[in-house]
Each structure stands twice: as structure tokens, then as C-alpha cells.
Short mmCIF file of C-alpha atoms and ligand atoms in Angstrom, two decimals:
data_model
loop_
_atom_site.label_atom_id
_atom_site.label_comp_id
_atom_site.label_asym_id
_atom_site.label_seq_id
_atom_site.Cartn_x
_atom_site.Cartn_y
_atom_site.Cartn_z
CA MET A 1 101.45 70.93 78.54
CA SER A 2 103.47 69.35 75.94
CA LYS A 3 102.54 69.87 72.02
CA PHE A 4 104.19 66.52 71.35
CA THR A 5 101.58 63.84 70.65
CA LYS A 6 101.94 60.54 72.63
CA GLN A 7 103.38 58.70 69.69
CA GLU A 8 105.84 61.56 68.70
CA LYS A 9 107.53 61.25 72.08
CA ILE A 10 107.42 57.61 72.17
CA GLN A 11 108.96 57.34 68.63
CA ILE A 12 111.97 59.72 70.01
CA LEU A 13 112.68 57.52 73.20
CA GLU A 14 112.33 54.27 70.78
CA ASN A 15 115.20 56.71 68.29
CA LEU A 16 117.18 57.40 71.42
CA VAL A 17 117.19 53.84 72.81
CA SER A 18 118.23 52.40 69.19
CA ILE A 19 121.32 54.64 69.11
CA LYS A 20 123.98 51.79 70.76
CA SER A 21 126.04 54.52 73.16
CA VAL A 22 127.01 51.35 75.43
CA ASN A 23 129.62 52.88 77.37
CA ASP A 24 131.28 54.96 73.41
CA ASN A 25 129.31 56.94 70.86
CA GLU A 26 127.50 59.82 72.58
CA MET A 27 128.47 61.18 69.11
CA GLU A 28 125.56 59.79 67.45
CA VAL A 29 123.13 60.37 70.32
CA CYS A 30 124.35 64.18 70.38
CA LYS A 31 124.00 64.73 66.38
CA TYR A 32 120.49 62.82 66.93
CA LEU A 33 119.41 65.72 69.88
CA GLN A 34 121.17 68.15 67.38
CA ASN A 35 119.01 68.07 64.58
CA LEU A 36 115.85 67.27 66.63
CA LEU A 37 116.52 70.78 68.38
CA SER A 38 116.95 72.86 65.31
CA GLU A 39 114.24 71.55 63.69
CA HIS A 40 113.02 73.60 66.54
CA GLY A 41 115.45 76.59 65.46
CA ILE A 42 117.01 75.87 68.60
CA LYS A 43 121.14 76.15 68.30
CA SER A 44 123.42 73.57 70.20
CA GLU A 45 126.72 72.87 69.92
CA ILE A 46 128.88 69.59 70.39
CA ILE A 47 131.70 69.42 72.36
CA LYS A 48 134.00 66.86 71.05
CA ILE A 49 135.70 64.37 73.72
CA SER A 50 137.32 62.05 71.14
CA ASP A 51 135.93 60.95 67.73
CA SER A 52 133.21 58.87 69.26
CA ARG A 53 132.74 60.57 72.19
CA ALA A 54 131.12 64.01 72.91
CA ASN A 55 128.82 66.11 75.24
CA LEU A 56 126.28 68.31 73.72
CA VAL A 57 125.16 71.82 74.84
CA ALA A 58 121.80 74.04 74.03
CA GLU A 59 120.41 76.79 75.61
CA ILE A 60 117.19 78.54 75.22
CA GLY A 61 116.25 82.48 77.20
CA GLU A 62 118.13 84.74 78.52
CA GLY A 63 120.84 86.43 81.16
CA ALA A 64 120.21 84.79 84.56
CA PRO A 65 119.35 82.73 86.28
CA VAL A 66 120.50 79.90 84.17
CA LEU A 67 118.68 76.29 85.03
CA GLY A 68 121.03 73.78 84.41
CA ILE A 69 119.36 70.61 82.70
CA SER A 70 121.37 67.69 82.45
CA GLY A 71 121.12 63.66 81.33
CA HIS A 72 123.57 61.87 80.57
CA MET A 73 123.98 59.82 77.19
CA ASP A 74 125.61 56.30 77.66
CA VAL A 75 124.09 53.58 79.30
CA VAL A 76 125.64 49.98 80.30
CA SER A 77 125.89 47.01 78.37
CA ALA A 78 123.02 45.08 78.09
CA GLY A 79 124.91 41.97 79.35
CA ASP A 80 124.21 38.47 78.29
CA GLU A 81 121.41 39.66 75.60
CA ASN A 82 119.65 36.27 75.87
CA LYS A 83 118.69 36.67 79.48
CA TRP A 84 116.38 39.84 77.45
CA THR A 85 112.93 38.93 76.52
CA TYR A 86 112.72 41.34 74.52
CA ASP A 87 115.98 43.29 72.04
CA PRO A 88 117.22 45.43 74.55
CA PHE A 89 118.45 48.51 71.73
CA LYS A 90 114.60 48.35 69.84
CA LEU A 91 112.05 49.55 72.51
CA THR A 92 109.15 47.50 72.65
CA GLU A 93 106.12 48.33 74.88
CA VAL A 94 104.33 45.92 76.68
CA ASP A 95 101.57 46.05 79.38
CA GLY A 96 102.06 49.74 79.76
CA LYS A 97 105.79 49.40 80.37
CA LEU A 98 108.46 50.45 77.81
CA TYR A 99 111.26 48.02 77.54
CA GLY A 100 115.08 48.46 76.38
CA ARG A 101 118.99 49.37 77.91
CA GLY A 102 118.38 53.23 78.72
CA SER A 103 114.90 52.79 79.08
CA ALA A 104 114.87 53.91 82.51
CA ASP A 105 119.35 54.54 83.15
CA MET A 106 118.29 57.67 81.60
CA LYS A 107 117.14 57.88 78.34
CA SER A 108 113.51 58.56 79.33
CA GLY A 109 115.08 61.49 81.32
CA LEU A 110 117.23 62.56 78.72
CA ALA A 111 114.20 62.51 76.04
CA ALA A 112 111.80 64.73 78.86
CA LEU A 113 114.22 67.36 79.38
CA VAL A 114 115.01 67.43 75.42
CA LEU A 115 110.89 67.68 74.63
CA SER A 116 110.49 69.49 77.23
CA MET A 117 112.69 72.76 76.40
CA ILE A 118 111.48 72.44 72.80
CA ASP A 119 107.79 72.90 74.52
CA ILE A 120 109.34 75.90 76.56
CA HIS A 121 111.08 77.24 73.58
CA ASP A 122 108.07 76.63 70.91
CA GLN A 123 105.50 78.08 73.29
CA GLY A 124 107.23 80.89 74.66
CA LEU A 125 106.72 80.00 78.19
CA LEU A 126 109.69 81.01 79.21
CA THR A 127 109.98 84.89 80.13
CA HIS A 128 112.98 85.37 83.00
CA GLY A 129 116.54 83.84 82.97
CA LYS A 130 117.98 80.99 80.94
CA ILE A 131 117.75 77.12 80.46
CA ARG A 132 120.78 75.12 79.43
CA LEU A 133 120.75 72.02 78.58
CA LEU A 134 124.18 69.78 79.88
CA ALA A 135 123.32 66.25 77.75
CA THR A 136 126.92 64.44 79.21
CA ALA A 137 129.33 61.47 77.87
CA GLY A 138 130.58 59.03 80.13
CA GLU A 139 128.09 59.02 82.93
CA GLU A 140 128.16 55.55 84.11
CA ILE A 141 132.92 54.53 84.33
CA VAL A 142 134.53 58.30 85.06
CA GLY A 143 131.92 60.85 84.23
CA GLU A 144 134.84 62.57 81.98
CA GLY A 145 131.77 64.48 80.14
CA ALA A 146 130.57 65.99 83.33
CA LYS A 147 134.13 66.72 84.02
CA ALA A 148 134.96 68.18 80.51
CA PHE A 149 131.95 71.08 80.69
CA HIS A 150 132.87 71.89 84.51
CA ASP A 151 136.39 72.53 83.18
CA LYS A 152 135.07 74.52 80.15
CA GLY A 153 133.45 77.12 82.91
CA TYR A 154 129.64 75.63 81.47
CA MET A 155 129.18 75.11 85.32
CA LYS A 156 130.12 78.98 86.05
CA ASP A 157 126.87 80.88 86.27
CA VAL A 158 124.75 77.57 86.62
CA ASP A 159 122.17 78.66 89.65
CA ALA A 160 120.46 75.28 89.72
CA LEU A 161 120.42 72.21 88.53
CA VAL A 162 118.29 69.25 87.73
CA ILE A 163 119.59 65.93 86.69
CA ALA A 164 116.73 63.83 85.21
CA GLU A 165 118.24 60.24 86.14
CA PRO A 166 115.57 57.81 86.83
CA SER A 167 114.26 59.20 90.35
CA GLN A 168 110.11 59.29 89.98
CA ASP A 169 109.58 58.05 93.39
CA ARG A 170 112.13 60.18 95.38
CA ILE A 171 113.89 63.52 94.99
CA ILE A 172 117.38 63.24 96.00
CA TYR A 173 119.56 66.41 96.38
CA ALA A 174 122.84 64.75 98.12
CA HIS A 175 124.92 61.50 97.25
CA LYS A 176 127.77 59.80 98.11
CA GLY A 177 130.97 60.15 96.25
CA SER A 178 132.80 57.27 94.79
CA MET A 179 136.26 56.27 93.67
CA ASP A 180 137.74 53.12 92.50
CA ILE A 181 141.57 52.99 92.60
CA ARG A 182 144.16 49.86 91.55
CA VAL A 183 147.09 48.74 93.46
CA THR A 184 149.38 46.99 92.04
CA SER A 185 152.69 44.85 93.26
CA HIS A 186 155.51 44.31 90.81
CA GLY A 187 157.57 41.47 91.59
CA LYS A 188 160.03 39.10 89.61
CA ALA A 189 159.18 35.71 88.73
CA SER A 190 161.00 32.52 89.32
CA HIS A 191 160.41 29.32 89.89
CA SER A 192 158.75 28.40 93.31
CA SER A 193 161.79 25.96 94.29
CA MET A 194 164.50 28.48 93.85
CA PRO A 195 162.29 31.69 95.17
CA GLN A 196 165.57 33.65 96.20
CA LEU A 197 165.52 34.06 92.35
CA GLY A 198 162.68 36.25 92.44
CA PHE A 199 160.39 38.19 94.32
CA ASN A 200 156.81 37.59 95.56
CA ALA A 201 154.72 40.12 94.41
CA ILE A 202 151.41 38.85 96.61
CA SER A 203 153.20 39.21 99.82
CA PRO A 204 153.32 42.85 99.76
CA LEU A 205 149.99 43.38 98.28
CA VAL A 206 148.38 40.92 101.12
CA LYS A 207 150.13 43.18 103.94
CA PHE A 208 148.37 46.43 102.13
CA VAL A 209 145.05 45.34 101.93
CA TYR A 210 145.59 44.06 105.43
CA LYS A 211 146.68 47.04 107.00
CA ALA A 212 144.11 48.99 104.57
CA ASP A 213 141.33 47.61 106.18
CA GLU A 214 142.83 47.85 109.88
CA GLY A 215 143.33 51.38 109.65
CA PHE A 216 140.09 51.65 107.84
CA ASN A 217 138.10 52.63 111.41
CA LYS A 218 139.67 56.02 111.42
CA PHE A 219 137.66 56.75 109.22
CA ASN A 220 134.74 56.94 111.57
CA LYS A 221 132.79 60.44 111.15
CA ASN A 222 129.56 60.00 110.06
CA ASN A 223 127.60 62.47 107.58
CA ASP A 224 123.89 63.68 108.64
CA LEU A 225 122.53 62.52 105.41
CA LEU A 226 124.86 60.35 103.63
CA GLY A 227 125.91 58.42 107.01
CA ASN A 228 129.48 56.58 107.10
CA ALA A 229 132.56 56.08 104.36
CA ILE A 230 132.74 52.86 102.75
CA MET A 231 135.66 51.07 101.86
CA ASN A 232 135.63 47.80 99.99
CA ALA A 233 139.08 45.70 98.66
CA THR A 234 136.71 44.17 95.91
CA ILE A 235 139.03 42.51 93.57
CA PHE A 236 142.58 40.48 94.43
CA ASN A 237 144.66 38.60 91.39
CA GLY A 238 147.72 37.44 91.79
CA GLY A 239 150.22 33.95 90.50
CA ASN A 240 149.67 32.16 87.46
CA GLN A 241 151.06 28.69 87.91
CA VAL A 242 151.43 26.82 91.45
CA ASN A 243 154.72 26.24 91.19
CA SER A 244 156.12 30.10 90.08
CA ILE A 245 157.09 32.60 92.01
CA PRO A 246 154.01 35.68 90.90
CA GLU A 247 155.45 38.18 88.93
CA HIS A 248 152.32 40.54 89.36
CA ALA A 249 149.07 41.32 91.46
CA THR A 250 146.75 43.16 91.58
CA SER A 251 144.20 44.74 94.52
CA GLU A 252 140.84 47.36 93.39
CA PHE A 253 138.73 49.11 95.73
CA ASN A 254 135.79 50.67 95.95
CA ILE A 255 134.93 53.39 98.41
CA ARG A 256 132.10 55.74 99.31
CA THR A 257 133.22 58.95 100.25
CA ILE A 258 131.31 61.41 102.43
CA PRO A 259 132.42 65.40 102.74
CA GLU A 260 133.93 64.20 106.26
CA HIS A 261 136.55 62.07 104.63
CA ASP A 262 136.85 62.66 100.93
CA ASN A 263 138.62 61.37 98.16
CA ASP A 264 141.36 63.14 99.35
CA GLN A 265 141.65 62.05 102.27
CA PHE A 266 141.77 58.19 100.63
CA ILE A 267 144.13 59.23 98.34
CA SER A 268 146.74 60.39 101.60
CA TYR A 269 145.50 57.16 103.06
CA PHE A 270 146.48 55.14 100.33
CA ASN A 271 149.66 56.38 99.86
CA GLU A 272 150.71 56.58 103.42
CA ILE A 273 149.65 52.57 103.53
CA LEU A 274 152.34 52.30 100.78
CA LYS A 275 155.02 53.52 102.58
CA GLN A 276 154.12 51.54 106.10
CA VAL A 277 154.36 48.30 103.37
CA ALA A 278 157.47 49.43 101.53
CA THR A 279 160.70 47.70 101.57
CA GLU A 280 164.12 47.92 99.10
CA GLU A 281 162.17 45.19 97.66
CA THR A 282 159.05 46.01 97.04
CA ASP A 283 157.21 48.07 93.98
CA ILE A 284 153.75 48.67 94.27
CA GLU A 285 151.76 51.68 92.63
CA ILE A 286 148.22 53.24 93.13
CA ASP A 287 146.30 54.53 90.52
CA THR A 288 142.40 56.15 91.28
CA TYR A 289 141.34 55.60 88.44
CA MET A 290 137.89 56.72 89.43
CA SER A 291 137.09 59.58 91.18
CA ARG A 292 133.87 61.42 91.69
CA PRO A 293 133.51 63.61 94.99
CA PRO A 294 130.66 63.60 97.01
CA VAL A 295 127.41 66.04 96.65
CA TYR A 296 126.05 67.25 99.72
CA THR A 297 123.22 70.46 99.64
CA THR A 298 120.67 71.24 102.63
CA GLY A 299 117.84 70.34 99.98
CA GLN A 300 115.98 73.88 101.49
CA ASN A 301 115.56 75.80 98.37
CA LYS A 302 112.67 76.53 95.83
CA LEU A 303 113.85 74.16 93.52
CA ILE A 304 113.20 71.46 95.45
CA ALA A 305 110.15 72.89 97.22
CA LEU A 306 108.61 73.35 93.84
CA ALA A 307 109.44 69.88 92.33
CA VAL A 308 107.53 68.41 95.22
CA GLU A 309 104.78 70.60 94.10
CA MET A 310 105.12 69.76 90.84
CA GLY A 311 105.26 65.74 91.70
CA GLU A 312 101.91 66.85 93.51
CA LYS A 313 99.93 68.38 90.69
CA TYR A 314 101.64 65.45 87.79
CA LEU A 315 102.73 62.32 89.82
CA ASN A 316 99.47 62.54 92.27
CA THR A 317 101.42 61.77 95.29
CA THR A 318 103.97 63.71 98.06
CA LEU A 319 107.02 62.90 97.05
CA PRO A 320 109.78 61.93 100.09
CA THR A 321 113.40 64.31 99.51
CA GLU A 322 116.15 62.35 100.61
CA ALA A 323 119.94 61.07 99.87
CA SER A 324 121.28 58.54 97.76
CA PRO A 325 124.14 56.40 98.17
CA GLY A 326 124.93 56.50 94.17
CA VAL A 327 126.97 58.90 92.35
CA THR A 328 125.78 61.16 89.48
CA ASP A 329 126.75 63.71 87.04
CA ALA A 330 126.56 66.12 90.10
CA SER A 331 129.79 64.83 91.44
CA ASP A 332 131.96 66.40 88.58
CA LEU A 333 129.22 69.57 87.55
CA LEU A 334 129.16 70.97 91.22
CA VAL A 335 132.73 70.96 93.03
CA ASP A 336 133.27 74.60 92.88
CA LYS A 337 129.48 74.64 94.25
CA ASP A 338 128.24 74.97 98.17
CA GLU A 339 125.73 73.50 100.40
CA ASN A 340 123.25 75.96 99.52
CA PHE A 341 123.07 75.17 96.02
CA SER A 342 120.14 74.17 94.40
CA PHE A 343 120.33 70.85 93.32
CA ILE A 344 118.13 67.87 92.81
CA MET A 345 117.44 64.25 91.10
CA TYR A 346 114.13 63.98 89.51
CA GLY A 347 113.24 62.19 86.19
CA PRO A 348 111.31 59.29 85.03
CA GLY A 349 112.11 56.03 85.78
CA THR A 350 113.29 54.08 89.13
CA VAL A 351 116.89 53.45 90.21
CA SER A 352 115.73 49.54 90.67
CA GLN A 353 115.57 49.44 87.16
CA ALA A 354 118.52 50.81 86.28
CA HIS A 355 121.78 48.21 84.86
CA GLN A 356 118.92 45.38 84.76
CA VAL A 357 118.19 42.66 82.39
CA ASP A 358 114.20 43.68 80.99
CA GLU A 359 115.07 47.39 82.06
CA HIS A 360 112.09 49.19 81.84
CA VAL A 361 109.79 52.65 82.52
CA ASP A 362 106.25 52.81 82.85
CA LYS A 363 105.02 54.48 79.75
CA GLU A 364 103.10 57.03 82.06
CA ALA A 365 105.49 58.19 83.88
CA TYR A 366 107.83 59.16 80.67
CA LEU A 367 105.20 60.84 79.08
CA THR A 368 104.37 62.50 82.46
CA PHE A 369 107.52 63.75 83.10
CA VAL A 370 107.53 65.85 79.67
CA ASP A 371 104.56 67.95 80.40
CA LEU A 372 105.95 68.06 84.32
CA PHE A 373 109.04 69.42 83.15
CA THR A 374 107.43 71.74 80.89
CA ASP A 375 105.54 73.38 83.93
CA PHE A 376 108.60 73.29 86.29
CA PHE A 377 111.53 74.60 84.41
CA PRO A 378 109.56 78.33 83.54
CA ALA A 379 107.68 77.99 86.78
CA TYR A 380 111.27 77.56 88.39
CA LEU A 381 112.17 80.34 86.35
CA ASN A 382 109.65 83.16 85.91
CA GLY A 383 109.16 83.14 89.63
CA SER A 384 112.66 84.13 90.67
CA LYS A 385 111.52 87.49 89.23
ZN1 LIG B 1 122.21 56.81 84.78
#
């Protein structure tokens, strides 16, 4: 059981929500959490990505195995704040719900991880192994925080990973990857009455999108958990005046990948299409500006079994275990792990609340997850002796 009072737990979430870490400014969250952890004698390290962006890492316990617990510190924009009933950056309680940007995705999950870590430390509940908190920057865009943790070796000795993204109603153990690719065609402007003096940037790009769509049917393998790969051209822009030959045109694609059709295959595919449409006059660039691989684990492990048991004990329900279409930091944290790795996404809130106007989390679910994690993490590690 957590030793924090309900008011303390809610105050800490309120403090986190009030930090506007909208796709930036995770440094302020790091400093807040570092201070909170140090009040309880837990050392942590801020790993700088830029002046305003950073990861935070903290550990309790000794030796192996190592349980990684992870949450992202950034949130998406509140959008049009006039559409919100309550100030998105002031946690507001109404009818048992806590409203605010990040209340579900995922400052409640992050707070529950940190509070449980403090409780486990203060009460001496961990007798075997180590818990490593990996708080990340930039999850909502390209995952630079998770990439930095992986590249600096923080995942090497990690034996199991819990990401506390909103999933109080299901336990996720596999998900698709995601990619954003921008294709830019450069031409030469001229008056549309004299097209021979220019080169139309739109024409080869139309061919590119058409051929990419046409050839996509070869990506027809099906993953037993994740289903099919998905590819869509979602943006197409070109030209700016009706009587001018367009100088630039761009199209963007979002792709959802599976292990059978992974991110590398799509990079090759786009380069292949480029060759097919290229002539002496074309000038086309491909920029893969976001690429996060799929995560495939079998879900056959003690971590997930114990997570289900904890759900029965604390949430009074038998949670389904599933694959999900959305990506998490596991994409970059688990690149070197295989399908037998123990990974779950499990935390307060529901994914349907993520990125919404009037985003909220059930107060009881948030409070319960602090107790659940405080029981779950040491039970997993102590039991692995
Ligand atoms: Zn999230």
C-alpha cells in the first residue's frame, strides 16, 4: 500500500499537469521529478537532449534482474483551448474525474510509476533485483527520448519493461510500428502559357503516389497478432497559382508496419518507386522523418500473468491481454529484444481519452494504480529469485 495520502497523490499529478510540456520542455518535468525523488533519498540523473528537452533515469535496488518502468513526459497540444470546459493545464476534479491535458496520456501513469517507486523504496519492499525508471522526452512525435535511452545503453541489462500508457482496461504486449515519409518533388516555375520554360513538380509526384499505392498489394503478409501493414498518402500539396507551373509539390505518407513488412522494407520500396518515376528532369527527395519499429512479443511470460493477477486484485476485473495498433516508446526501447522479452503497456486511463478535448482520468483508477504498482513491481522481482 502507498503511504502517500490521496491529497498528496492528486497534488503531484496536478503539479505535473501544470507543467506545459507540449512536445517540448520535458526538462521542467525532469527537475520536478528529480526533486520529488531526492526528498525520499532516491538519486536520479537528467540526460540532456537539448536545452529544454531531457530524459530522467532513476534506480532503486541492486543487481539483476532489472525491471524497466517507463513513461513519457511530453503531452500533445491542447488544440483550441476554447473548446475545453476546464483549463487544460489546471487539473480539475469533477464527479470523480480528473480533467487536464496529459491526465490520461500519460502524466497519471508517470506519477503512479514515480510514487510507487518512492513507496517501494521508503518501505523497503524490494529484496531482489532493480527497478529502473526511464522517463522519456518526445514520445508524441519521433521518440527521441526512447532512442537516446537505447543508444546510451540503458536498455542493455533490462529484463522486463512496463510502460504506463493509458491501458487500465486491457494489457497490451505487442503493437504495430509507424512511419511518416515526406516525398518532395522540385520543378521549375514558369508561366503556364510557356510550360516549356519550366518543369511541373506535380506530374512526377502524382505518378509516385499512384505507383506507391498500386504496388502496395505486394505487402500482403498477415501477422497473427498485428494484422496487415497499412499505408496511406495522407497529405498532398503542390502549386500556388493557377496560371503558374508549380515549382514544388509534396506528399506525405503514414505507414503502419508489422515484423513481416518492417520499416526497412518500406524505405526500400519508396526508393524503388523513385527509380521508376525518375527521368532526367525529375528531382524528387524522400525524407523518412519518423520511423518507429513494430513491437512483437508472445505475451507468454510471468510479467503479464502477474499483471492480470494484480488487475483482479486491485481493479476487480480480469483484463484482456491484446495487441494494439498504436505505437509506444517500446518501439525504440526494445529494438534489440526478441519475442520472448517481457513487455506490457499497463497504466491508469484509457486510450480513448488520449489527445482529446477535456481529456480525463478516473480519480480512483489513478489512485489505485499507485497501490497496484507498489505491490506489482516488488512481487515480480522478489518472485524471480
Ligand atoms: Zn502516450
